[in-house]
Short mmCIF file of C-alpha atoms in Angstrom, two decimals:
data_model
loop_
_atom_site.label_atom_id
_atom_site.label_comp_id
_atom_site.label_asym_id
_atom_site.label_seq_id
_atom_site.Cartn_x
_atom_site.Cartn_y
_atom_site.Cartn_z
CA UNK A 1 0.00 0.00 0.00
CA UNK A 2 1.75 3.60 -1.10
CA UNK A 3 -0.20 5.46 1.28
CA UNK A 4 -1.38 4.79 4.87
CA UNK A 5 -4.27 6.57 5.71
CA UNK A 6 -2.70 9.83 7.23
CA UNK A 7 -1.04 10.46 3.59
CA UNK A 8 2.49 8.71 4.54
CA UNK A 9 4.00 7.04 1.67
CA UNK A 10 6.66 4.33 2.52
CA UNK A 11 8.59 1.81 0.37
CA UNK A 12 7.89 -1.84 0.25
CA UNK A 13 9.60 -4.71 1.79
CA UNK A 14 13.13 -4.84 0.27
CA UNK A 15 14.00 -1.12 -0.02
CA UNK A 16 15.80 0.82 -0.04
CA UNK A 17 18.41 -1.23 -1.20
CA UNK A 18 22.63 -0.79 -0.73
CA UNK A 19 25.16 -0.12 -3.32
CA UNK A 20 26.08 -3.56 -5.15
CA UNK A 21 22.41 -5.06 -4.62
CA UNK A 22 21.46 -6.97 -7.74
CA UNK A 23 17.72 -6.23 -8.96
CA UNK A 24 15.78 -8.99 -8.19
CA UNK A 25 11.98 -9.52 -9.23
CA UNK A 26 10.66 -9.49 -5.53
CA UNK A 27 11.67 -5.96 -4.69
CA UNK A 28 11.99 -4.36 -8.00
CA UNK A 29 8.48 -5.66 -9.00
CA UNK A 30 6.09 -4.53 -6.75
CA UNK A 31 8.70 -1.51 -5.95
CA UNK A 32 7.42 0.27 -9.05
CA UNK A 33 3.83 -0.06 -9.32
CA UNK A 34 3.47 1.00 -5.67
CA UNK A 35 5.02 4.11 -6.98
CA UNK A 36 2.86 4.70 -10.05
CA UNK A 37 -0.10 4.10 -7.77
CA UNK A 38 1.12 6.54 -5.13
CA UNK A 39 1.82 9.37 -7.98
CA UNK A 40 -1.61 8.28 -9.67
CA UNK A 41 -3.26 9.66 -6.47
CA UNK A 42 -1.54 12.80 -6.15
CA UNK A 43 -3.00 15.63 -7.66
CA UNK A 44 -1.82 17.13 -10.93
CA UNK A 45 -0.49 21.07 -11.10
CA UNK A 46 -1.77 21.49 -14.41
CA UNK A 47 -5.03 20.05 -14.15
CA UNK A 48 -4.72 16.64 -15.17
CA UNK A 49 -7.58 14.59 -13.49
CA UNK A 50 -9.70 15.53 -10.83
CA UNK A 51 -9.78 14.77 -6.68
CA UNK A 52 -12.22 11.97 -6.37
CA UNK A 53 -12.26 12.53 -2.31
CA UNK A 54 -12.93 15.81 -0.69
CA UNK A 55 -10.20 18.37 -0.34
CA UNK A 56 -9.22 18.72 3.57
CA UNK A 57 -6.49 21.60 4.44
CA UNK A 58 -5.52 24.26 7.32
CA UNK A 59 -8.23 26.25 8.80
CA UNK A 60 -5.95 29.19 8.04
CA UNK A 61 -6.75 33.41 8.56
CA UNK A 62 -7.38 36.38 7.43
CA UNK A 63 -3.89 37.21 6.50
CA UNK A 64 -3.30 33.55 5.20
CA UNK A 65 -6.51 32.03 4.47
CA UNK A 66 -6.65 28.50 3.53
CA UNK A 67 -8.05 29.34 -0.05
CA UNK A 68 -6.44 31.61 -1.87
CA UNK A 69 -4.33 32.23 -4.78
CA UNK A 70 -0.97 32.42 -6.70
CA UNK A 71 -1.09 35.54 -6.96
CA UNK A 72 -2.72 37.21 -4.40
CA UNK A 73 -2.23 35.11 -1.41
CA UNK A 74 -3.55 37.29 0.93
CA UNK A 75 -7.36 36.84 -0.20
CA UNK A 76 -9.89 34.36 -0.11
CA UNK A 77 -11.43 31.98 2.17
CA UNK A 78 -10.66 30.43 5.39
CA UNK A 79 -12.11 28.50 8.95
CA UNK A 80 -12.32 30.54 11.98
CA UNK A 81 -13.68 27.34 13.65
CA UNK A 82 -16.58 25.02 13.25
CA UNK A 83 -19.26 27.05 13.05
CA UNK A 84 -18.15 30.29 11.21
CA UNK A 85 -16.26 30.85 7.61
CA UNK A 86 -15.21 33.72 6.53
CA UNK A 87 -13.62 35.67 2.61
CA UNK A 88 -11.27 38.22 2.94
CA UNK A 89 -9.53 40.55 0.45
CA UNK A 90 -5.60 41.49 0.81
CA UNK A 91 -5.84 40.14 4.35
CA UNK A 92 -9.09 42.05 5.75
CA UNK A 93 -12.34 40.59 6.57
CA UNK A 94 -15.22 40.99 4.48
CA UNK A 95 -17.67 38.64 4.79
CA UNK A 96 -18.69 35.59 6.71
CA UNK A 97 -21.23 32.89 7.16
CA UNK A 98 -22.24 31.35 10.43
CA UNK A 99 -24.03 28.61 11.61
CA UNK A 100 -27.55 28.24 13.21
CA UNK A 101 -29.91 30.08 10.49
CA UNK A 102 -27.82 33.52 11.33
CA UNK A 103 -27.68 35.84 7.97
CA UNK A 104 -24.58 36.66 5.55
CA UNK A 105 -23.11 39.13 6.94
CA UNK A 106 -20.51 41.92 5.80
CA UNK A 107 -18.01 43.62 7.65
CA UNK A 108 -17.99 47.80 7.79
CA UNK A 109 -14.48 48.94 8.02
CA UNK A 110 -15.22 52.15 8.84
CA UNK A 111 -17.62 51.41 11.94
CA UNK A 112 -15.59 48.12 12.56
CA UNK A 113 -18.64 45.82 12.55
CA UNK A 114 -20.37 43.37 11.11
CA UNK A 115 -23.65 44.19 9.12
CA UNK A 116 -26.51 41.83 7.73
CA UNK A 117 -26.79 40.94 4.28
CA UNK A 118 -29.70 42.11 2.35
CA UNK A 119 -32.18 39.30 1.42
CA UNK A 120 -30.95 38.43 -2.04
CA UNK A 121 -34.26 37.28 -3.73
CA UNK A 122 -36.32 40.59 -2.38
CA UNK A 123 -35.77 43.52 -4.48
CA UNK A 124 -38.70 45.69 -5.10
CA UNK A 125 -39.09 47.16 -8.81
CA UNK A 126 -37.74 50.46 -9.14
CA UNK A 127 -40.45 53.51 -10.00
CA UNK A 128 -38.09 55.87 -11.29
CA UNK A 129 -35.73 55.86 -14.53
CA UNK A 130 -31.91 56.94 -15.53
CA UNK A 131 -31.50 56.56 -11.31
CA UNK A 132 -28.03 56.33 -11.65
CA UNK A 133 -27.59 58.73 -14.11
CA UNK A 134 -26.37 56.65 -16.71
CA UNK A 135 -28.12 58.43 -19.91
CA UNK A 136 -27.49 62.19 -20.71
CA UNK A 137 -29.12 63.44 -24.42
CA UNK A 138 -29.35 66.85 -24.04
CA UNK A 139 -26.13 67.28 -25.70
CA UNK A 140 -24.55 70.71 -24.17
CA UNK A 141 -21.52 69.34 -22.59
CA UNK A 142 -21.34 68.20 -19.04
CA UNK A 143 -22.86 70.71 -16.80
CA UNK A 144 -26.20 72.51 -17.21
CA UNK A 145 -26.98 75.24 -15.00
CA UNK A 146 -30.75 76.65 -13.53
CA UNK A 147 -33.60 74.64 -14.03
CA UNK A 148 -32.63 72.48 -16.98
CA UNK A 149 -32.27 68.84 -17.67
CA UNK A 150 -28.67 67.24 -17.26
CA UNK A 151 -29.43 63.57 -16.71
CA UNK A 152 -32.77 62.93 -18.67
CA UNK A 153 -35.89 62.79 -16.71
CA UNK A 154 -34.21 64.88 -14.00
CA UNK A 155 -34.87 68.60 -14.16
CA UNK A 156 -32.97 71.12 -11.82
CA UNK A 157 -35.01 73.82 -10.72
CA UNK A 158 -34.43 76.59 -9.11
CA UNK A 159 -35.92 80.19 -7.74
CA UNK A 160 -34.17 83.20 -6.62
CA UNK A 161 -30.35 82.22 -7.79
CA UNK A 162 -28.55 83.39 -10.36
CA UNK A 163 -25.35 80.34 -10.23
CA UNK A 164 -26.91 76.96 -10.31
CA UNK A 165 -24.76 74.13 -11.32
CA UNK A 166 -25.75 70.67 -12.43
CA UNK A 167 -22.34 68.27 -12.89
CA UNK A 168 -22.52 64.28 -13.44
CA UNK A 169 -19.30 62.73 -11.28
CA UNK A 170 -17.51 59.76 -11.46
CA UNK A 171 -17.69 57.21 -8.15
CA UNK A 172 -14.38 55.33 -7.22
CA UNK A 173 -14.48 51.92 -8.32
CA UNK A 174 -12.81 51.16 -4.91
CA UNK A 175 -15.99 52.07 -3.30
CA UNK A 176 -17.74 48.71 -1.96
CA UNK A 177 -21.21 50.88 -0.84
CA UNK A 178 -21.75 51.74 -4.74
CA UNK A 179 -23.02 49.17 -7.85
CA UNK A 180 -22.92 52.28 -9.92
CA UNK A 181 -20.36 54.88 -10.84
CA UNK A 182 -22.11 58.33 -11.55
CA UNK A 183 -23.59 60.34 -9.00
CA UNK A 184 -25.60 63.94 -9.61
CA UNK A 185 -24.00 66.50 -7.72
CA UNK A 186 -25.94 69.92 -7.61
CA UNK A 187 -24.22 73.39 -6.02
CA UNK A 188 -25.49 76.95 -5.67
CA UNK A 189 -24.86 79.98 -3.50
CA UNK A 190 -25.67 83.48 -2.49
CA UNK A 191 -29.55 83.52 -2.96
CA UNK A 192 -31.13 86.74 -5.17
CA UNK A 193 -34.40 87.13 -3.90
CA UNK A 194 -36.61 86.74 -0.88
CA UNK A 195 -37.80 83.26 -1.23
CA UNK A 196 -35.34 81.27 -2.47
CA UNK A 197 -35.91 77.37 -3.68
CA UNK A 198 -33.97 74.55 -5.36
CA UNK A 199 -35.10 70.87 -6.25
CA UNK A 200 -34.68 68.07 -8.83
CA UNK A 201 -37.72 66.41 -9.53
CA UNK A 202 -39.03 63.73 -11.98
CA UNK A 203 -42.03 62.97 -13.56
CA UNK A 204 -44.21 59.79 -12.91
CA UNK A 205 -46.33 60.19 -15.78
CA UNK A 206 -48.28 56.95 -14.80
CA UNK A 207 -49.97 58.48 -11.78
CA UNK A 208 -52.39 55.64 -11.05
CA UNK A 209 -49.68 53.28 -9.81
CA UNK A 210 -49.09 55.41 -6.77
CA UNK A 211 -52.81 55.06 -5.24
CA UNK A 212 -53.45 54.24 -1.81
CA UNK A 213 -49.84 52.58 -0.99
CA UNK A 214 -46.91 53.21 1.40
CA UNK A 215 -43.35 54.26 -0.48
CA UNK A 216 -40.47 54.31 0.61
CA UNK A 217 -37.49 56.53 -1.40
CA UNK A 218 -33.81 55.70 -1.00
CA UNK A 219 -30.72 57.16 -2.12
CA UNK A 220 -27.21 57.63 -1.15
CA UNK A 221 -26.42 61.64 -0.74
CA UNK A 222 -23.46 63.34 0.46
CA UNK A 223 -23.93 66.72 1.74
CA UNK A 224 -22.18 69.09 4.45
CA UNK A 225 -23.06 68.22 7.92
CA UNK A 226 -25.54 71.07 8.88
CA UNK A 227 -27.62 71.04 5.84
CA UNK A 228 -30.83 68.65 5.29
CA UNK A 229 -32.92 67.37 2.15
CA UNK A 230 -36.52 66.83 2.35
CA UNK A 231 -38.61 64.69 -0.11
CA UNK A 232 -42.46 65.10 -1.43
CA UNK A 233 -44.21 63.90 -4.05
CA UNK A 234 -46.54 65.86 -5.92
CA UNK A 235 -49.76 64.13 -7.22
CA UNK A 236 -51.24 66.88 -10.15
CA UNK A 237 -54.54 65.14 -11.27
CA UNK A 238 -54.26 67.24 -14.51
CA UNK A 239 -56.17 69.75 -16.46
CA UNK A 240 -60.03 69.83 -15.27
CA UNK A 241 -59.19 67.39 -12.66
CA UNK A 242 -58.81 67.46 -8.78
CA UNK A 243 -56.68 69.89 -6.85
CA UNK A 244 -53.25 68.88 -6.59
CA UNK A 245 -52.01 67.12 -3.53
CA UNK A 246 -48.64 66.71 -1.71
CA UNK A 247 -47.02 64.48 0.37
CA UNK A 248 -44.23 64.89 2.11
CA UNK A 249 -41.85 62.37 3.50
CA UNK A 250 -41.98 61.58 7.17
CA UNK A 251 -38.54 62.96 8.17
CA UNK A 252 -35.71 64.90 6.83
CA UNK A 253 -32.05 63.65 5.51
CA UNK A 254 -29.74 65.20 7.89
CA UNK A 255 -25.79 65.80 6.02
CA UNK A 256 -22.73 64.23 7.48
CA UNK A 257 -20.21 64.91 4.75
CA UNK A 258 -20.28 61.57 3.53
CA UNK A 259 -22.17 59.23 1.16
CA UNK A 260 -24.99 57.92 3.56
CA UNK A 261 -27.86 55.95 2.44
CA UNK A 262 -30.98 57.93 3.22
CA UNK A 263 -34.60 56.37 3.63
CA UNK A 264 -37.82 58.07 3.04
CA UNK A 265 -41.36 56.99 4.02
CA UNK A 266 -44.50 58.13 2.57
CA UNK A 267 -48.37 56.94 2.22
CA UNK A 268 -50.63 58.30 -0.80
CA UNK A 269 -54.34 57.93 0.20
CA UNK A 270 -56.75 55.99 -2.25
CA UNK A 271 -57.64 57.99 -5.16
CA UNK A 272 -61.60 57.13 -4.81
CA UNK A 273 -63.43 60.24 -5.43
CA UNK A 274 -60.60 62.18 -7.33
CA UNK A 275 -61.32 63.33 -10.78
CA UNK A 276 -58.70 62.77 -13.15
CA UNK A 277 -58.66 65.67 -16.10
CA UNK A 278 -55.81 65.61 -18.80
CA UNK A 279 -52.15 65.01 -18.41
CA UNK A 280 -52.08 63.76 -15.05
CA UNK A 281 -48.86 63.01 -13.72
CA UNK A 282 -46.81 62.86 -10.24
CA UNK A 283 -43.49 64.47 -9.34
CA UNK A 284 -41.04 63.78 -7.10
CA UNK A 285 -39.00 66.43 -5.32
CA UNK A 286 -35.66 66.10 -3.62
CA UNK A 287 -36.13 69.88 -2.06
CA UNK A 288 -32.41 70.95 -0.97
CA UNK A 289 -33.69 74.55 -0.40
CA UNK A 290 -37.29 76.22 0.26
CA UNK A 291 -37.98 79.19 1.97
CA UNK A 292 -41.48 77.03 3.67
CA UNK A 293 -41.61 73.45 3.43
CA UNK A 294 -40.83 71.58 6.55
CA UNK A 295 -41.14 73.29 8.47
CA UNK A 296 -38.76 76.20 7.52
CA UNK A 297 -35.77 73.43 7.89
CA UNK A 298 -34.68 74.13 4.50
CA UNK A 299 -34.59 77.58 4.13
CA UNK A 300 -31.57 79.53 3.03
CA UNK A 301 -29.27 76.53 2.58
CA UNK A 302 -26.59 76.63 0.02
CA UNK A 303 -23.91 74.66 -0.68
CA UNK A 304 -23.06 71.34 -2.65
CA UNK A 305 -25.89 68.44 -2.84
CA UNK A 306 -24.74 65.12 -4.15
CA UNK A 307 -27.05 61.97 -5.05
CA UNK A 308 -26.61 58.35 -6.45
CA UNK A 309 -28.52 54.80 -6.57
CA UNK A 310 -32.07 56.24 -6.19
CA UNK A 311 -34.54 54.16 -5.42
CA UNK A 312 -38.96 54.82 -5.27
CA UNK A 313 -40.66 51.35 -4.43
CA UNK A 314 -44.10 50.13 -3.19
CA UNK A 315 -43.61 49.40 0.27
CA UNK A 316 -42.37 50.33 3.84
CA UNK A 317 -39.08 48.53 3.62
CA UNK A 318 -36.19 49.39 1.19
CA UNK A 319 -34.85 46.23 -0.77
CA UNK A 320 -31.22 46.80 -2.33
CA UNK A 321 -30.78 49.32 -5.29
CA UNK A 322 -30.22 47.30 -8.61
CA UNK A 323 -28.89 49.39 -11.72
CA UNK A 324 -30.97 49.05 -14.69
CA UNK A 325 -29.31 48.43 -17.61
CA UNK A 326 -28.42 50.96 -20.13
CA UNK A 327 -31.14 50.29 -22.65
CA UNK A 328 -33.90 50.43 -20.74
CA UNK A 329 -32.92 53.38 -19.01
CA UNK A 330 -32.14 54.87 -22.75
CA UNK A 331 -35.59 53.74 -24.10
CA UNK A 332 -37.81 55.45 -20.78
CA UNK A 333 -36.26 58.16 -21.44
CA UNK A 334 -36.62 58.35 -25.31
CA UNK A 335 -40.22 58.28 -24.49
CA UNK A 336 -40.77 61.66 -22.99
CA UNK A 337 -37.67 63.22 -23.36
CA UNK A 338 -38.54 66.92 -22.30
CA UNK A 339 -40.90 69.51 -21.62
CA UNK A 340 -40.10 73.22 -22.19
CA UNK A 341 -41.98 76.16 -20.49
CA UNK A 342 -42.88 79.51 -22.03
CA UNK A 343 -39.77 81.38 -23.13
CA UNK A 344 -37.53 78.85 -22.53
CA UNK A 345 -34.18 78.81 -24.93
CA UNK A 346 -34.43 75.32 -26.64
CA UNK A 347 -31.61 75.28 -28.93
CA UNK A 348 -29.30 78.28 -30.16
CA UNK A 349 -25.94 78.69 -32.80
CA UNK A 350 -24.14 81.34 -34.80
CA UNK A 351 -24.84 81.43 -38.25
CA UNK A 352 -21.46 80.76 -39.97
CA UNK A 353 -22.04 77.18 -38.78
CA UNK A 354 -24.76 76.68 -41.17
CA UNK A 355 -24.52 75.02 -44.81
CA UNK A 356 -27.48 77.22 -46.60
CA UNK A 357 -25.25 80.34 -46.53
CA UNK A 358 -27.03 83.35 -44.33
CA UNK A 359 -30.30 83.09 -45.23
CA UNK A 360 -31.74 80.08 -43.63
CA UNK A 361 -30.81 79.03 -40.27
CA UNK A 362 -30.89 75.25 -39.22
CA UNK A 363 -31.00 74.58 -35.29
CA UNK A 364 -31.05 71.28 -33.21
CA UNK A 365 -31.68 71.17 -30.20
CA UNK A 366 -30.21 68.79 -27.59
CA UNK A 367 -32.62 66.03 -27.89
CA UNK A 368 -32.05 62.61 -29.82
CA UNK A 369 -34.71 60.19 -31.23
CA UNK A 370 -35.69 56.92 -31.68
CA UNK A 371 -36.66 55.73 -33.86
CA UNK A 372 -39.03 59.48 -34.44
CA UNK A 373 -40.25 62.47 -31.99
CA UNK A 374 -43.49 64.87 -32.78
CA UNK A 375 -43.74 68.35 -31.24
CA UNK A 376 -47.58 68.27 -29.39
CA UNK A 377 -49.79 70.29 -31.25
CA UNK A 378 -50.73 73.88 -29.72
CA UNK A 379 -47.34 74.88 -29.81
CA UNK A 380 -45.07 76.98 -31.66
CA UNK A 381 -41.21 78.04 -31.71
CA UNK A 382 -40.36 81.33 -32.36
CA UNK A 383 -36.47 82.29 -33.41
CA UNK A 384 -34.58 85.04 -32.13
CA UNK A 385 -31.68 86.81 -33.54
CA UNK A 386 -29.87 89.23 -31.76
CA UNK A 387 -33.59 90.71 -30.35
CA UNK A 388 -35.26 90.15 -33.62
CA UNK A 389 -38.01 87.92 -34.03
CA UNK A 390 -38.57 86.18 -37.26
CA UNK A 391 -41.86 84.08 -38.16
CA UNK A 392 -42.10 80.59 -36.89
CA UNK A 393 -39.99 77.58 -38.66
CA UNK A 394 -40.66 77.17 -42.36
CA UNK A 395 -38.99 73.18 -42.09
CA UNK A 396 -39.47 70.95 -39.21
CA UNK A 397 -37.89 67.69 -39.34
CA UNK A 398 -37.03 64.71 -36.77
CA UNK A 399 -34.48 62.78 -38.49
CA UNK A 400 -33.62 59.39 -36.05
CA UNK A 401 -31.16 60.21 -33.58
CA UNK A 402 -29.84 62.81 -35.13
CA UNK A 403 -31.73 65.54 -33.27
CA UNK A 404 -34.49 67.92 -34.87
CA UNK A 405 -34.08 70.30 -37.14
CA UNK A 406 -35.52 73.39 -37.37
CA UNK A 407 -34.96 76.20 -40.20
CA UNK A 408 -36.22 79.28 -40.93
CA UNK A 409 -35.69 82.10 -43.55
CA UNK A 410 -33.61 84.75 -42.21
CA UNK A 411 -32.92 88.45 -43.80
CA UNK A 412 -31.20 91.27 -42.95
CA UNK A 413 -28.02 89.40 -40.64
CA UNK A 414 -24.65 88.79 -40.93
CA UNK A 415 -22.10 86.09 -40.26
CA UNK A 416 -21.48 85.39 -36.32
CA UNK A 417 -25.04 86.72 -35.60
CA UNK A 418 -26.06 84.61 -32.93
CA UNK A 419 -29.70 83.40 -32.93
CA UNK A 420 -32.16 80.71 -30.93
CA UNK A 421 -35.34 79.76 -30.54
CA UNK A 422 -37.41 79.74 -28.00
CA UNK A 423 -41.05 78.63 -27.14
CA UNK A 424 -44.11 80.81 -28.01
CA UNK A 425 -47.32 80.89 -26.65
CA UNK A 426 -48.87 79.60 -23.44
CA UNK A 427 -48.77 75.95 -23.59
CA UNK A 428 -45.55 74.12 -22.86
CA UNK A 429 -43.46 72.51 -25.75
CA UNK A 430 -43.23 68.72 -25.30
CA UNK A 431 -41.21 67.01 -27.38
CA UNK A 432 -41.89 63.48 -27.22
CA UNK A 433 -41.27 59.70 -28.81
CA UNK A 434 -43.47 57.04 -28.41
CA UNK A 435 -41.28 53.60 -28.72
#
């Protein structure tokens, strides 16, 4: 036998043999075979064969665990004891499993302790879209300022400030609290006016899902200790319906200069005896400054406001954020990509960038389409250039993805005359694309 059954190999009767000894079939012949059975159990380096028995080794640690590899010896898995196993990377603890029913758990470095596991097969579906801020179509570079869309179906907006800033930033890989890597980051200062207000809101154009339910929002924001961000939604039953309603979250985020995952509760009543007119929709407002709401909490703050991984769901109990992957987010958003307000600048150039010489001007503004967009009727855009107004657009085309393109005749201007259009009338511009 090459092996005993602690793993020691020894020789068989007859070895090992002296100098001189003459080979003899009753050592040399069952010498050999013992060997070639011993090295047919042993396990191959490169793969050859697999263990037929289970693999038994050290307990070993966190700074040698029993499990790990060529390379990077210092991580993977190892035995504290009998009841508890643990994984950790470059010689740090991150995450063990115990015995009698207890949960997964992870291991904070920063507080130093260890922290449950969130169920993996409950995760509620997401009622908000582009929540990690993945798809930007608006096409005028990576900032926006006061109330405009950066990230789509987020508007900024603002009242009373002049400097409003809207910037998409990159998260650290390195991060383990993050399964995304762009956060929206907002900053403003020294207020204009009496009443000053800033919020970023989005649309939940399918209103109905919200009646009678609990909510709860979540999101990881960073802001300065001292400053707070409140949350309400908005329910507008639309033209020739009900009143409009809010309801605001049950307590305020409070800043401590880090990423923190905040958790907001709500409850929407039952909608039974609410008329619903047209274009109902809901909004949801992260408020980060208003001169009345909440009490007065939020009044007069300034500073920067930071968000990622946000999260609406049916419910009173947040379930783990969950990216949505880029096309999806991409075709939500293609659906109702934006809504302009009286007067608002839409798209704007300088004439020696345009291929009919000077006297037609061709626009797009910052919107993309797939695989078409329509401008809702009632509407009209009216072009400025350099305080003249001209007639409305005699072209209006919305070629796929390449943005829409407005012209109109144009007399009397020069090269480098700067011109844009804006929307006319009363009723808002939407610019929409039904997938």
């Amino acid at each position: 036998m090459a092996r005993s059954p602690t793993g020691t190999f020894t020789l068989v009767a007859g070895n090992p043999v002296v100098t001189g000894t003459i080979i003899t079939s009753d050592w040399a012949n069952t010498t050999m075979p013992d060997i070639g059975a011993a090295l047919t159990d042993s396990l191959s380096r490169t793969g050859q064969g697999g263990m037929l028995a289970p693999i038994r080794g050290v307990g070993g640690s966190a700074t040698a665990p029993a499990h790990s590899f060529t390379d990077f010896p210092r991580s993977g898995m190892y035995a504290i004891g009998a009841n508890e196993m643990r994984y950790a990377v470059n010689g740090v603890d991150r995450m063990r499993w115990q015995a009698g029913g207890l949960p997964t758990q992870t291991y904070n470095v920063a507080t130093g302790l260890w922290e449950d596991l969130e169920p993996v097969g409950v995760v509620g579906p997401n009622l908000l879209d582009n929540t990690n801020f993945q798809i930007l179509q608006r096409g005028r570079g990576a900032s926006y300022g006061v109330s405009e869309y950066l990230a789509d179906r987020w508007r900024m907006q603002s009242a009373d400030f002049t400097s409003v800033e809207q910037v998409i930033g990159a998260i650290s890989y390195d991060d383990p609290r993050f399964v995304t890597t762009d956060y929206h980051r907002t900053s403003f200062s020294s207020p204009t006016g009496p009443t000053p207000a800033v919020n970023l809101v989005q649309h939940i154009l399918d209103v109905k899902q919200l009646n009678d339910a609990t909510f709860t929002l979540s999101a990881r924001i960073r802001i300065a200790v001292g400053n707070k961000v409140g949350i309400d939604i908005v329910i507008d039953y639309g033209v020739g319906g009900s009143p409009d309603e809010s309801f605001i979250a049950d307590a305020l985020y409070d800043g401590s200069g880090d990423f923190d995952l905040a958790e907001f509760q709500m409850t929407i009543p039952s909608f039974a005896g609410k008329t619903f007119g047209t274009n109902p929709k809901a909004t949801v407002f992260f408020h980060y400054c208003h001169p009345t709401k909440f009490g007065g909490a939020l009044a007069g703050q300034t500073g920067v406001f930071e968000i990622a991984e946000v999260k609406l769901e049916k419910g009173s109990v947040r379930t783990r954020y969950e990216p949505t992957p880029v096309a999806q987010d991409e075709a939500e958003c293609q659906k109702w990509l934006q809504v302009y307000s009286t007067n608002t600048p839409v798209s704007q150039a300088s004439m020696w960038n345009n291929t009919d010489a000077y006297g037609t001007i061709t626009l797009s503004p910052p919107m993309h389409f797939v695989p078409a967009a329509g401008a809702m009727p009632n509407n009209s855009l009216t072009l400025f250039m350099n305080g003249v107004t001209n007639t409305e657009p005699s072209e209006t085309t919305f070629p796929t993805r390449t943005g829409i393109n407005i012209k109109m005749p144009v007399t009397g201007r020069t090269s480098g005359d700067a011109g844009f259009f804006r929307v006319a009338g009363f009723v808002p511009l939407e610019i929409s694309c039904e997938l």
